[in-house]
CSV table of C-alpha atoms and ligand atoms in Angstrom, one decimal:
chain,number,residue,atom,x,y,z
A,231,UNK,CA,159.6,102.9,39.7
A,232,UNK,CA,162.4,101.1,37.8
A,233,UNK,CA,162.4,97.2,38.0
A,234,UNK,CA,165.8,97.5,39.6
A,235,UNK,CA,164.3,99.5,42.7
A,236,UNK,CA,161.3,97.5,43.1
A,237,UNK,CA,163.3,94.4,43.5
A,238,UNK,CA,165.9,95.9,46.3
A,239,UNK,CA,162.4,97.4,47.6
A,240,UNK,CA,160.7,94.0,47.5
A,241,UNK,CA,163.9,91.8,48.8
A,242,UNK,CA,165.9,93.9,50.0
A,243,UNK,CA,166.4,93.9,53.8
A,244,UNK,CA,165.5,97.5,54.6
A,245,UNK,CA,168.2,98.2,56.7
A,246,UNK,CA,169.5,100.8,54.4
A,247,UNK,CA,168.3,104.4,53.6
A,248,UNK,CA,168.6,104.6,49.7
A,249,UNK,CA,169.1,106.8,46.9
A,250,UNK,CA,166.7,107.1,44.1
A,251,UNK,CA,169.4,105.5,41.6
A,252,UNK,CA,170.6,102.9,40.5
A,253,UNK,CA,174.4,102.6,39.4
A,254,UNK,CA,175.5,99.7,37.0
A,255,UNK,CA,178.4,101.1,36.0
A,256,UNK,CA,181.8,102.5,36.8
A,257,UNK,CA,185.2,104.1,35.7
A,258,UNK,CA,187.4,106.2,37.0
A,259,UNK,CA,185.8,109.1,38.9
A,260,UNK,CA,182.2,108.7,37.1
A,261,UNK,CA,179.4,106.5,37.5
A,262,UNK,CA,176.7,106.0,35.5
A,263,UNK,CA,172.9,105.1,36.4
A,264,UNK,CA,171.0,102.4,34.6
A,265,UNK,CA,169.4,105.4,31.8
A,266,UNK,CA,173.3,106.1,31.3
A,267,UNK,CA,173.6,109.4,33.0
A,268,UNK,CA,176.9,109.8,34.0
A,269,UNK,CA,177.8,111.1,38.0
A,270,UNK,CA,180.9,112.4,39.6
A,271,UNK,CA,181.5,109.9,42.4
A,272,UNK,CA,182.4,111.8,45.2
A,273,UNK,CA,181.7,109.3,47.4
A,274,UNK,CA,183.5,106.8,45.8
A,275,UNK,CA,181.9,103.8,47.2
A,276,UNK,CA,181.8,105.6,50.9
A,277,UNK,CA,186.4,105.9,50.8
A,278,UNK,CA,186.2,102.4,48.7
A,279,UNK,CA,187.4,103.7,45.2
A,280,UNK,CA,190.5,105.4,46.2
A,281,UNK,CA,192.1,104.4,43.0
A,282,UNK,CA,189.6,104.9,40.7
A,283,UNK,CA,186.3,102.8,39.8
A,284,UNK,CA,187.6,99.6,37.9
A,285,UNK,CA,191.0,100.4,37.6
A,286,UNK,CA,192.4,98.6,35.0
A,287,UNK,CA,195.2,96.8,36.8
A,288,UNK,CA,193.3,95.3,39.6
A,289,UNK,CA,190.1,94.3,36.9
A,290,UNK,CA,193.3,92.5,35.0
A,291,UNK,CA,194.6,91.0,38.5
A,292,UNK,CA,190.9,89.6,39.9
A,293,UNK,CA,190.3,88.4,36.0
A,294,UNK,CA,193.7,86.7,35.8
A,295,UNK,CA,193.2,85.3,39.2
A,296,UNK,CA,189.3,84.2,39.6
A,297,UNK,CA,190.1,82.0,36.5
A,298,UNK,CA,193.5,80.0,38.4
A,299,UNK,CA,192.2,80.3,41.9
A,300,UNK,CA,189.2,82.3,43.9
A,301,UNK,CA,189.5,80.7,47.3
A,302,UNK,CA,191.9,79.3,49.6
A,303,UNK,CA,191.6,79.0,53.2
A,304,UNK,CA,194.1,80.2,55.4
A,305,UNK,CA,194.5,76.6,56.5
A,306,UNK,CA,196.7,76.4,53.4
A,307,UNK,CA,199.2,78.9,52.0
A,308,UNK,CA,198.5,80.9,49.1
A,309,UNK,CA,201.0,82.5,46.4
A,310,UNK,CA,198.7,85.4,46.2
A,311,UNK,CA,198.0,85.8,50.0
A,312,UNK,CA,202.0,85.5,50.7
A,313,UNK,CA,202.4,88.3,48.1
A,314,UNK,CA,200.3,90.3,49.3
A,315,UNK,CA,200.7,90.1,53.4
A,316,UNK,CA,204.5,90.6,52.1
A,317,UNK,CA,203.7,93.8,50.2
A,318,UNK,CA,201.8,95.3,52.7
A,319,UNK,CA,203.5,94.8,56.1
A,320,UNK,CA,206.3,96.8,53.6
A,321,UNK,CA,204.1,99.4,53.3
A,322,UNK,CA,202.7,99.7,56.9
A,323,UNK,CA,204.3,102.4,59.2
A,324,UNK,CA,207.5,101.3,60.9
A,325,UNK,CA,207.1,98.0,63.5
A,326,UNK,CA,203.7,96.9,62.1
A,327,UNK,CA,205.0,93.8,60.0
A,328,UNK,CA,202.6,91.3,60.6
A,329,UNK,CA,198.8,91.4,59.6
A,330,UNK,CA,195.4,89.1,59.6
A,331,UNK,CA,193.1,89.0,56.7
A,332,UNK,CA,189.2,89.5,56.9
A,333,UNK,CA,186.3,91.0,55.1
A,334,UNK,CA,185.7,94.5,56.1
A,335,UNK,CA,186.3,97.2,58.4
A,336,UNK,CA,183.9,95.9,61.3
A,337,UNK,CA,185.9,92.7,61.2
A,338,UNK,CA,189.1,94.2,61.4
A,339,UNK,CA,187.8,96.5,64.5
A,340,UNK,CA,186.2,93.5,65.9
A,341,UNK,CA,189.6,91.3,65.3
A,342,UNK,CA,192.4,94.4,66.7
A,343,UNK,CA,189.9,94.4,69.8
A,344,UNK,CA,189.9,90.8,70.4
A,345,UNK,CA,194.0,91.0,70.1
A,346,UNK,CA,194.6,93.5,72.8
A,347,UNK,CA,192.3,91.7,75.3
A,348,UNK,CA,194.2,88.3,74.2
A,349,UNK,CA,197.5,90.7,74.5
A,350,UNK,CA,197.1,92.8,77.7
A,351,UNK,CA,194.5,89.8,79.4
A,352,UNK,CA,192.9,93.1,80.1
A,353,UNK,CA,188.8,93.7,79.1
A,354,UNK,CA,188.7,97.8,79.5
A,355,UNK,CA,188.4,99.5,75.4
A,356,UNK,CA,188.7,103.4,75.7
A,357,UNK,CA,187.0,104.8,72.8
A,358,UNK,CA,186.7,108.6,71.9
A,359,UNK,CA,183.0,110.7,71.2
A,360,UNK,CA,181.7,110.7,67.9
A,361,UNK,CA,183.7,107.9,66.9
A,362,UNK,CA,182.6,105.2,64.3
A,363,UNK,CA,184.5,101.6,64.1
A,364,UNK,CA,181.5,99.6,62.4
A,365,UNK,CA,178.6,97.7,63.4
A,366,UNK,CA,179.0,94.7,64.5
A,367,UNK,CA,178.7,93.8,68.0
A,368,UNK,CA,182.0,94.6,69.1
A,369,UNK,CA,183.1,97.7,67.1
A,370,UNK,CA,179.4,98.9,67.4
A,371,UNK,CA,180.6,99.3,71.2
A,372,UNK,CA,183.4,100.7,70.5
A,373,UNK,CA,181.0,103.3,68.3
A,374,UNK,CA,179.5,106.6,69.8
A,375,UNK,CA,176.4,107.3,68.2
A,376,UNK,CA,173.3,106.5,69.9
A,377,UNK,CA,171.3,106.1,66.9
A,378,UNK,CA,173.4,102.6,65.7
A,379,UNK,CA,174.0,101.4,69.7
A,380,UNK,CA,171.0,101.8,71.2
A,381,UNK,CA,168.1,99.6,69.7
A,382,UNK,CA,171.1,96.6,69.6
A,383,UNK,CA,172.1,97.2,73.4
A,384,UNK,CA,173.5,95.7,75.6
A,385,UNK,CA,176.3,95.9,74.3
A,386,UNK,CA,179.8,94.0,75.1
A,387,UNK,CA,180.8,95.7,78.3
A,388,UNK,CA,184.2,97.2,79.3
A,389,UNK,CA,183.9,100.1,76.6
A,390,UNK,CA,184.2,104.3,77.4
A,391,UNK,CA,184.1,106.8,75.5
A,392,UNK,CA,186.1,110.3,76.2
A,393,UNK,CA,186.1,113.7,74.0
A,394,UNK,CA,188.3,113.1,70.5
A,395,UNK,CA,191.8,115.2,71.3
A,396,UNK,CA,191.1,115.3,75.0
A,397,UNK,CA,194.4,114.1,76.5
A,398,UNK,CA,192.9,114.8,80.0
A,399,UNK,CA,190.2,112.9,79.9
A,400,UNK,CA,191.5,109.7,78.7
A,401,UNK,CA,194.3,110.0,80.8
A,402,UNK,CA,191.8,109.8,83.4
A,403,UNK,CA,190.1,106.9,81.6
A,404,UNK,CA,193.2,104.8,81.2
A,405,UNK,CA,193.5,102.4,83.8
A,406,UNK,CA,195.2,99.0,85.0
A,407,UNK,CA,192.3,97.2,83.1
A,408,UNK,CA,192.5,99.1,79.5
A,409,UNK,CA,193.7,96.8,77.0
A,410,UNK,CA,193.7,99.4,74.7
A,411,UNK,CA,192.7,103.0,73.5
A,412,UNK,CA,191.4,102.8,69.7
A,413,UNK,CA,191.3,106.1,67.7
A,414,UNK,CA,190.4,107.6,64.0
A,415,UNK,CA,192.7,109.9,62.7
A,416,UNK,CA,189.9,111.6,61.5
A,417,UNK,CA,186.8,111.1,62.5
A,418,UNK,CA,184.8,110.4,59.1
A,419,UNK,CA,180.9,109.0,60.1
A,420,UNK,CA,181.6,111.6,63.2
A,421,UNK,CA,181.9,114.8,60.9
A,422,UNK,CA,185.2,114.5,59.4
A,423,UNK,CA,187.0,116.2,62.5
A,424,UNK,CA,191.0,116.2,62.9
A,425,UNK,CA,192.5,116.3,66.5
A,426,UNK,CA,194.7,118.8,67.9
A,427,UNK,CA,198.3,118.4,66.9
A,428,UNK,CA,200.2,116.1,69.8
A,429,UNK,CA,197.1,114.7,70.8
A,430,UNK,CA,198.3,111.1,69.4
A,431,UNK,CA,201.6,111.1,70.3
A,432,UNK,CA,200.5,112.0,73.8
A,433,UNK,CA,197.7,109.4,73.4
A,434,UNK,CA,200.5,106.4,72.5
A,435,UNK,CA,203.0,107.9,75.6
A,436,UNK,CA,200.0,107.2,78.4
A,437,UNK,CA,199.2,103.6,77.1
A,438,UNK,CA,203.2,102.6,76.6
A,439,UNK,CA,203.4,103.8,80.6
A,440,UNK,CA,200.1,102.1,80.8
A,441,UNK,CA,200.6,98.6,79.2
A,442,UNK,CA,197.7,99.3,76.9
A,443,UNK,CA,197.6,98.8,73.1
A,444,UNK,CA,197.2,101.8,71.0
A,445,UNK,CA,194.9,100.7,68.1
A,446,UNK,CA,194.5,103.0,65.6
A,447,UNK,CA,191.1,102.4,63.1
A,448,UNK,CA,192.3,103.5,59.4
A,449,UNK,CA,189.3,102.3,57.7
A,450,UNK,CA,188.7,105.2,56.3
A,451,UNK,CA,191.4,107.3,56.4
A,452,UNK,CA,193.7,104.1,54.9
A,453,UNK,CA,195.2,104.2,51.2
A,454,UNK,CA,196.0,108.0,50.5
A,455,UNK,CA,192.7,109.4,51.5
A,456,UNK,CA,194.2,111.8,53.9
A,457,UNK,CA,197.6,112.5,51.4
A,458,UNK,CA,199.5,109.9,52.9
A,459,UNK,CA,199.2,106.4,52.2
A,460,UNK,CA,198.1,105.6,56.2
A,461,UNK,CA,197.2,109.1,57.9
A,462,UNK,CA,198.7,107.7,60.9
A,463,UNK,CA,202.1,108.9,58.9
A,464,UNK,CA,201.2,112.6,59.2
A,465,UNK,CA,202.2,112.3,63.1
A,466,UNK,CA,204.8,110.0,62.6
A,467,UNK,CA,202.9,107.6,64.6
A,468,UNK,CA,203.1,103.6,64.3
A,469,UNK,CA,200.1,102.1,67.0
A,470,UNK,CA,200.6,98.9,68.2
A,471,UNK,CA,197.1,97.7,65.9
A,472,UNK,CA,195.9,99.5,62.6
A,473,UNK,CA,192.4,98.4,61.1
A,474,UNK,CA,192.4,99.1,57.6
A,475,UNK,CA,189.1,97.9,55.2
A,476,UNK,CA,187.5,99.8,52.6
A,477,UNK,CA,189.6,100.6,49.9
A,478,UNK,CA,192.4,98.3,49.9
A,479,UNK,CA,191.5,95.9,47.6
A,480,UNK,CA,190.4,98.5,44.8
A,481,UNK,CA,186.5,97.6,45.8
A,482,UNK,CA,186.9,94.0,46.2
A,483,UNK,CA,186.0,93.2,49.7
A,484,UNK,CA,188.6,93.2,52.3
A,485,UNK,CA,189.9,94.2,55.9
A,486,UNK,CA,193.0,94.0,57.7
A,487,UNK,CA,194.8,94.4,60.9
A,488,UNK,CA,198.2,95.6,61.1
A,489,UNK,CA,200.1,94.2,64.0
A,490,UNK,CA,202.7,95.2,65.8
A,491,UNK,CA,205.7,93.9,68.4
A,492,UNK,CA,204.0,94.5,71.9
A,493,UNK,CA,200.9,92.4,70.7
A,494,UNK,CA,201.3,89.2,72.1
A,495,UNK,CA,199.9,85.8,72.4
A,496,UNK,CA,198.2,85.1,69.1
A,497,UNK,CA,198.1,81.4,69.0
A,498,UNK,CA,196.5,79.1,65.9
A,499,UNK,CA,192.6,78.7,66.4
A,500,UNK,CA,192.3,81.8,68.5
A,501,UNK,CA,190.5,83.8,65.5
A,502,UNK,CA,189.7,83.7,62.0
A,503,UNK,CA,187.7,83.9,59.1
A,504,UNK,CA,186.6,81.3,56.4
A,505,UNK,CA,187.1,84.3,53.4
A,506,UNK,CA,189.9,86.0,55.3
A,507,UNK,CA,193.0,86.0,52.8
A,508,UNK,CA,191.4,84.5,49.7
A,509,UNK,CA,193.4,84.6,46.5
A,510,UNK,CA,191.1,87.0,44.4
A,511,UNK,CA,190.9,90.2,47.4
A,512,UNK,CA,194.3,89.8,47.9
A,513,UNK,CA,195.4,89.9,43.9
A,514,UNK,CA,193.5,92.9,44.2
A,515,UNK,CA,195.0,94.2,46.9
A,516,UNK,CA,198.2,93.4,45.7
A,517,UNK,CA,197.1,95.7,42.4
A,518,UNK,CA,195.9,98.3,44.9
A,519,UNK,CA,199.6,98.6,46.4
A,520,UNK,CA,201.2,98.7,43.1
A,521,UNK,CA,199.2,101.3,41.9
A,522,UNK,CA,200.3,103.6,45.0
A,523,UNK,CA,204.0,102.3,44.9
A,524,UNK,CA,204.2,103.5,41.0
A,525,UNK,CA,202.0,107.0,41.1
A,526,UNK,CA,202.1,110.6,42.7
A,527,UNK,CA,197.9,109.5,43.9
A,528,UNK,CA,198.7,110.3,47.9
A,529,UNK,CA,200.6,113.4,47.1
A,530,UNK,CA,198.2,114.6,44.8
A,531,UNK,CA,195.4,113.8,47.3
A,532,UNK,CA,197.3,116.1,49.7
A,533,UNK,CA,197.8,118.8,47.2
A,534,UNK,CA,194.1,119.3,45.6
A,535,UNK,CA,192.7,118.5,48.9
A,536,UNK,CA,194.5,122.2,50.1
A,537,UNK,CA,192.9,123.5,46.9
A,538,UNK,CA,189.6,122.6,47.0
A,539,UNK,CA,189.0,123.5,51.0
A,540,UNK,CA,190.8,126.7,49.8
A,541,UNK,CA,188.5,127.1,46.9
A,542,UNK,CA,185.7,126.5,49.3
A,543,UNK,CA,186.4,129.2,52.1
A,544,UNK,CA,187.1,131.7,49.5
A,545,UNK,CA,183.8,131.4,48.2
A,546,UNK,CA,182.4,133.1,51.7
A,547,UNK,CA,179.0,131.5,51.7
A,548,UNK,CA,177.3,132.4,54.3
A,549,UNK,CA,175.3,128.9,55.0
A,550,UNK,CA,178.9,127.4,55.2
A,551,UNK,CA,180.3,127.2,59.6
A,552,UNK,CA,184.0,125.8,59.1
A,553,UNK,CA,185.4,123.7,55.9
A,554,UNK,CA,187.7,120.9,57.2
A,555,UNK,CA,189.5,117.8,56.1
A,556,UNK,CA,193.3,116.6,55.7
A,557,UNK,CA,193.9,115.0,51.8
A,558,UNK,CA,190.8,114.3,49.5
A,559,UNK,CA,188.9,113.4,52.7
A,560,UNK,CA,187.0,116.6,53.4
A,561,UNK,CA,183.8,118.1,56.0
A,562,UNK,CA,181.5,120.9,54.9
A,563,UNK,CA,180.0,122.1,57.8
A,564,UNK,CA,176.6,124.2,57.1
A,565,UNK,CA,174.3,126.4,59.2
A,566,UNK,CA,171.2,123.8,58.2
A,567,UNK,CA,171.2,120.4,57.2
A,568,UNK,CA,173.2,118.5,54.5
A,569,UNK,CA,170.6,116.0,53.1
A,570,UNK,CA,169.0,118.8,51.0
A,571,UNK,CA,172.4,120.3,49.2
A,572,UNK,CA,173.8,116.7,48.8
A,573,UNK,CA,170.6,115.8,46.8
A,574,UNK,CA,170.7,118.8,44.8
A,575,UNK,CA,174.4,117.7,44.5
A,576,UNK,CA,173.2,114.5,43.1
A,577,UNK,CA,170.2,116.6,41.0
A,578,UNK,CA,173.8,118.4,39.3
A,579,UNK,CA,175.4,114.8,38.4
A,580,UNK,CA,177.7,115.0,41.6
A,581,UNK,CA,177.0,112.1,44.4
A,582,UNK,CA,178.3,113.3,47.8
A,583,UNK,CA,177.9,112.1,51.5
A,584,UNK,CA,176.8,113.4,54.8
A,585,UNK,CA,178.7,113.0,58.2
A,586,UNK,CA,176.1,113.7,60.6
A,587,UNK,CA,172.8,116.1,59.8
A,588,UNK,CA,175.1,119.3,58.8
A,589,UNK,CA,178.2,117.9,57.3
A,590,UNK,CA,178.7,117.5,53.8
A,591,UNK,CA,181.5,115.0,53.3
A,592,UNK,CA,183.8,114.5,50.0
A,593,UNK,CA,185.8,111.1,49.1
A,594,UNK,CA,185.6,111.2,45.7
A,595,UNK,CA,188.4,109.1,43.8
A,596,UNK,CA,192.3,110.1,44.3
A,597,UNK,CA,192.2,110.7,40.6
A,598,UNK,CA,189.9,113.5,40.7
A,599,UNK,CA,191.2,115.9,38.4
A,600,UNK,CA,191.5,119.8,39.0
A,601,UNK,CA,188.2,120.4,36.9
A,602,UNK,CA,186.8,118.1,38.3
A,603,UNK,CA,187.2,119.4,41.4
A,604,UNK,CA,186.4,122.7,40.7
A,605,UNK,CA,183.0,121.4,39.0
A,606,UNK,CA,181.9,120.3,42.5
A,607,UNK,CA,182.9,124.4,43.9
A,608,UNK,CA,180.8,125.7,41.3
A,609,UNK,CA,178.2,123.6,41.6
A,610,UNK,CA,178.5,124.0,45.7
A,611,UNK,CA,178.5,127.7,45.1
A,612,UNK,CA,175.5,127.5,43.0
A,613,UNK,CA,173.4,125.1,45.3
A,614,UNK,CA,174.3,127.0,49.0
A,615,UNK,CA,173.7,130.9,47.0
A,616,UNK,CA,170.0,129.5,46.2
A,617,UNK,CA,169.5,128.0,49.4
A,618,UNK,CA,171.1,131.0,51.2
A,619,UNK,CA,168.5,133.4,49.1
A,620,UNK,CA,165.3,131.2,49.9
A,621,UNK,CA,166.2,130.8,53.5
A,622,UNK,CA,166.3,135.0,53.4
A,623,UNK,CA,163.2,135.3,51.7
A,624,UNK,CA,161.1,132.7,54.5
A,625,UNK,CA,162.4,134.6,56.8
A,626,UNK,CA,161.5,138.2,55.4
A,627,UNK,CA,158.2,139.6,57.7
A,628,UNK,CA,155.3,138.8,55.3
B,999,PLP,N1,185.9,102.1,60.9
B,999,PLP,C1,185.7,103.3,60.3
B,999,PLP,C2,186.6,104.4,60.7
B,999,PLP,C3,184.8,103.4,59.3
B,999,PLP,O1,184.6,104.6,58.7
B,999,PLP,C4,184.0,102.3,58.9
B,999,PLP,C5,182.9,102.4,57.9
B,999,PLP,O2,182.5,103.4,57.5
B,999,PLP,C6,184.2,101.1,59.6
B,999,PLP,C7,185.2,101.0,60.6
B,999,PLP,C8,183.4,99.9,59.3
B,999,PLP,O3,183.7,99.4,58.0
B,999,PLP,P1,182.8,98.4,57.3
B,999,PLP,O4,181.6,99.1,56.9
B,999,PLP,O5,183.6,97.9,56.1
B,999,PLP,O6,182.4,97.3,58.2
C-alpha cells in the first residue's frame, strides 16, 4: 500500500468509499496518479472541472489574487466579490439578480431553504423522489435516498417528497404551508433522469397561484454541464432560488444562491458564512465566467453530448437498458450493476461515476475532445461485450 493511502486510511475519517488511486495531478481532461499514469477524467471532480483541470486563467486569477488578498469577510466589501456577484447575477436567467456566497452545494441548498421559510413564513419543503440536494441537515431532508437520511434521522420536519415529473402529485402536495417546491433539472446522484417536457413550467404555475418559492438546485447541472450555461435555460425557466456549487469557481470551493424578486425579507444577520464571498473563490469564479462568456464550451457540451449518447445506442449492447442525459451530463443504464464496468473503466485509464447500483454516469470536462470521447465508446464497447459474453457463459447449463 502506497504511503499516500495509508495515511488517508490511518487519518482519514472513513466516511468516504475510496478508489485505489491516488491523483496529484491535473490538466485539462487527464489526471495523473502518483506513478504518473495518466486518466481520462470523466468525472471531473464529480461536475467540478467543467472548464478543464487547472485551467490556466483561473490558476493565473487565484495566483494573482492569494498573493494581494485571500480573505475578506462579507462584513467588508471586496473588489473581487463585487466583480464577481456583478458578473454573475448578469449571467443568471432573467429576474435572478441578486445572490449570497457560501462554500458548497449543501450550503446553498441549506441557505435557498432557509430564504423561502424567511420569504413565505411558511415551514412546508416539497421535494421530488430520488432527488439529491447534499448532506447536511437541512438539504439531507430535502434528499430521497434512505441510505444518506436514515442513520442521521430525525430529520428537520416539514419536508415531502413526490415522483420527479409528477405534476399530479405535487399539485396535491402543494399547500397553504409550502414555502417552496425545490427541483433538479436532472436528477444526477438519482440516476441522471430528465423530466417530461412541461413538467417545470407547470411546476412554477401551481407555486406562483400557490405563494410558494420555486427553488431550482443547479449544483450539478450549473456551468454548461447540461449545454447551457444553467439547464434551467432549456425550459426557459427563471425559479424564484437557483443553488449552484460545484463547478463555479473552476475547483476552488464555492456555492451560491441565485435570488430572485418574490423572495422577500432578507435582513442583515439573518444568515451567513465566515468564508462566503472570499476574494480568492470568487477571482476564480470570476475566471470561470470569463471563460464561458469568450468560448463555444456549453454549445459544444450540447453538441458531443448528442454524439456520444448516439454513439452509445448504436453500439446495441445488450447489457445496456436506456442511455440518457442532456449536454456532457450523461446516465448509462445497465441490466447489472455499474461498480464492476466503472472499475474496469478506471483499469482502461478512464475514471467514471455511478448514479445509483446500475447507472454509469459521465461528467467528464466540457473540453473533452471528439477522440476523446470516442475513446470512452470503444472502451465501453469493449468492457460491456466481455461482461455480456461471461454473463452468457455462467449462465450456460453445465
Ligand atoms: N445538489 C446537487 C444536485 C448535487 O448533485 C450535490 C452534490 O452532488 C449537492 C447539492 C451537494 O453539493 P456539495 O457536495 O458541494 O455539498
Amino acid at each position: 500500500m502506497s504511503n499516500i493511502f495509508q495515511q488517508e486510511e490511518n487519518f482519514g475519517s472513513g466516511v468516504y468509499a475510496k478508489r485505489e488511486i491516488a491523483i496529484v495531478q491535473g490538466n485539462g481532461t487527464t489526471v495523473w496518479d502518483e506513478n504518473g499514469r495518466a486518466y481520462l477524467d470523466c468525472a471531473a471532480g464529480i461536475g467540478v472541472a467543467n472548464v478543464g483541470h487547472c485551467h490556466p486563467q483561473v490558476v493565473a486569477a487565484i495566483t494573482a489574487q492569494a498573493s494581494r488578498l485571500i480573505t475578506c469577510q462579507e462584513m467588508f466589501y471586496n473588489d473581487q466579490r463585487a466583480q464577481f456577484q456583478a458578473q454573475l447575477a448578469a449571467a443568471l436567467p432573467g429576474s435572478l439578480n441578486r445572490v449570497y456566497l457560501c462554500n458548497s452545494g449543501t450550503e446553498a441548498v441549506e441557505a435557498a431553504v432557509k430564504f423561502a421559510r424567511l420569504s413565505t413564513g411558511r415551514p412546508g419543503i416539497v421535494a421530488a423522489m430520488r432527488g439529491f440536494h447534499g448532506r447536511t441537515l437541512g438539504a439531507l431532508s430535502a434528499t430521497h435516498n434512505k441510505k444518506y437520511r436514515q442513520p442521521f434521522e430525525p430529520l428537520v420536519s416539514q419536508f415531502s417528497h413526490v415522483p420527479f415529473g409528477n405534476i399530479d402529485r405535487l399539485d396535491a402536495a402543494i399547500t397553504d404551508q409550502t414555502a417552496a417546491v425545490i427541483l433538479e433539472i436532472v436528477q444526477g446522484e438519482g440516476g441522471v433522469r430528465l423530466a417530461a417536457p412541461g413538467f417545470f413550467q407547470r411546476a412554477q404555475r401551481l407555486c406562483q397561484e400557490r405563494g410558494a418559492l420555486l427553488i431550482i438546485d443547479e449544483v450539478q447541472t450549473g456551468f454548461g454541464r447540461t449545454g447551457k450555461l444553467f439547464a434551467c435555460e432549456h425550459y426557459n425557466l427563471v425559479p424564484d432560488l437557483i443553488c449552484l456549487g460545484k463547478a463555479m469557481a473552476g475547483g476552488v470551493p464555492m456555492g451560491a444562491v441565485g435570488i430572485g424578486p418574490r423572495v422577500q425579507n432578507l435582513a442583515p444577520g439573518l444568515h451567513g458564512s465566515t468564508f462566503g464571498g472570499n476574494p480568492l473563490a470568487c477571482a476564480a469564479g470570476t475566471a470561470v465566467l470569463n471563460i464561458f462568456q469568450h468560448t463555444d464550451l456549453t454549445s459544444r457540451a450540447a453538441k458531443l453530448g448528442d454524439q456520444f449518447r448516439r454513439q452509445i445506442e448504436a453500439l446495441n449492447l445488450p447489457l445496456v437498458r436506456e442511455v440518457r442525459g442532456l449536454g456532457l451530463m450523461t446516465g448509462i443504464e445497465l441490466r447489472q450493476r455499474a461498480m464492476p464496468i466503472v472499475q474496469s473503466l478506471m483499469d482502461k485509464g478512464i475514471i467514471a461515476l455511478t448514479a445509483g447500483n446500475t447507472v454509469i454516469r459521465l461528467l467528464p470536462p466540457l473540453t473533452i475532445t471528439v477522440e476523446e470521447l470516442e475513446r470512452v465508446v470503444v472502451a465501453l464497447a469493449e468492457i460491456l461485450t466481455t461482461e455480456q459474453r461471461s454473463t452468457a457463459r455462467e449462465q450456460l447449463p453445465a
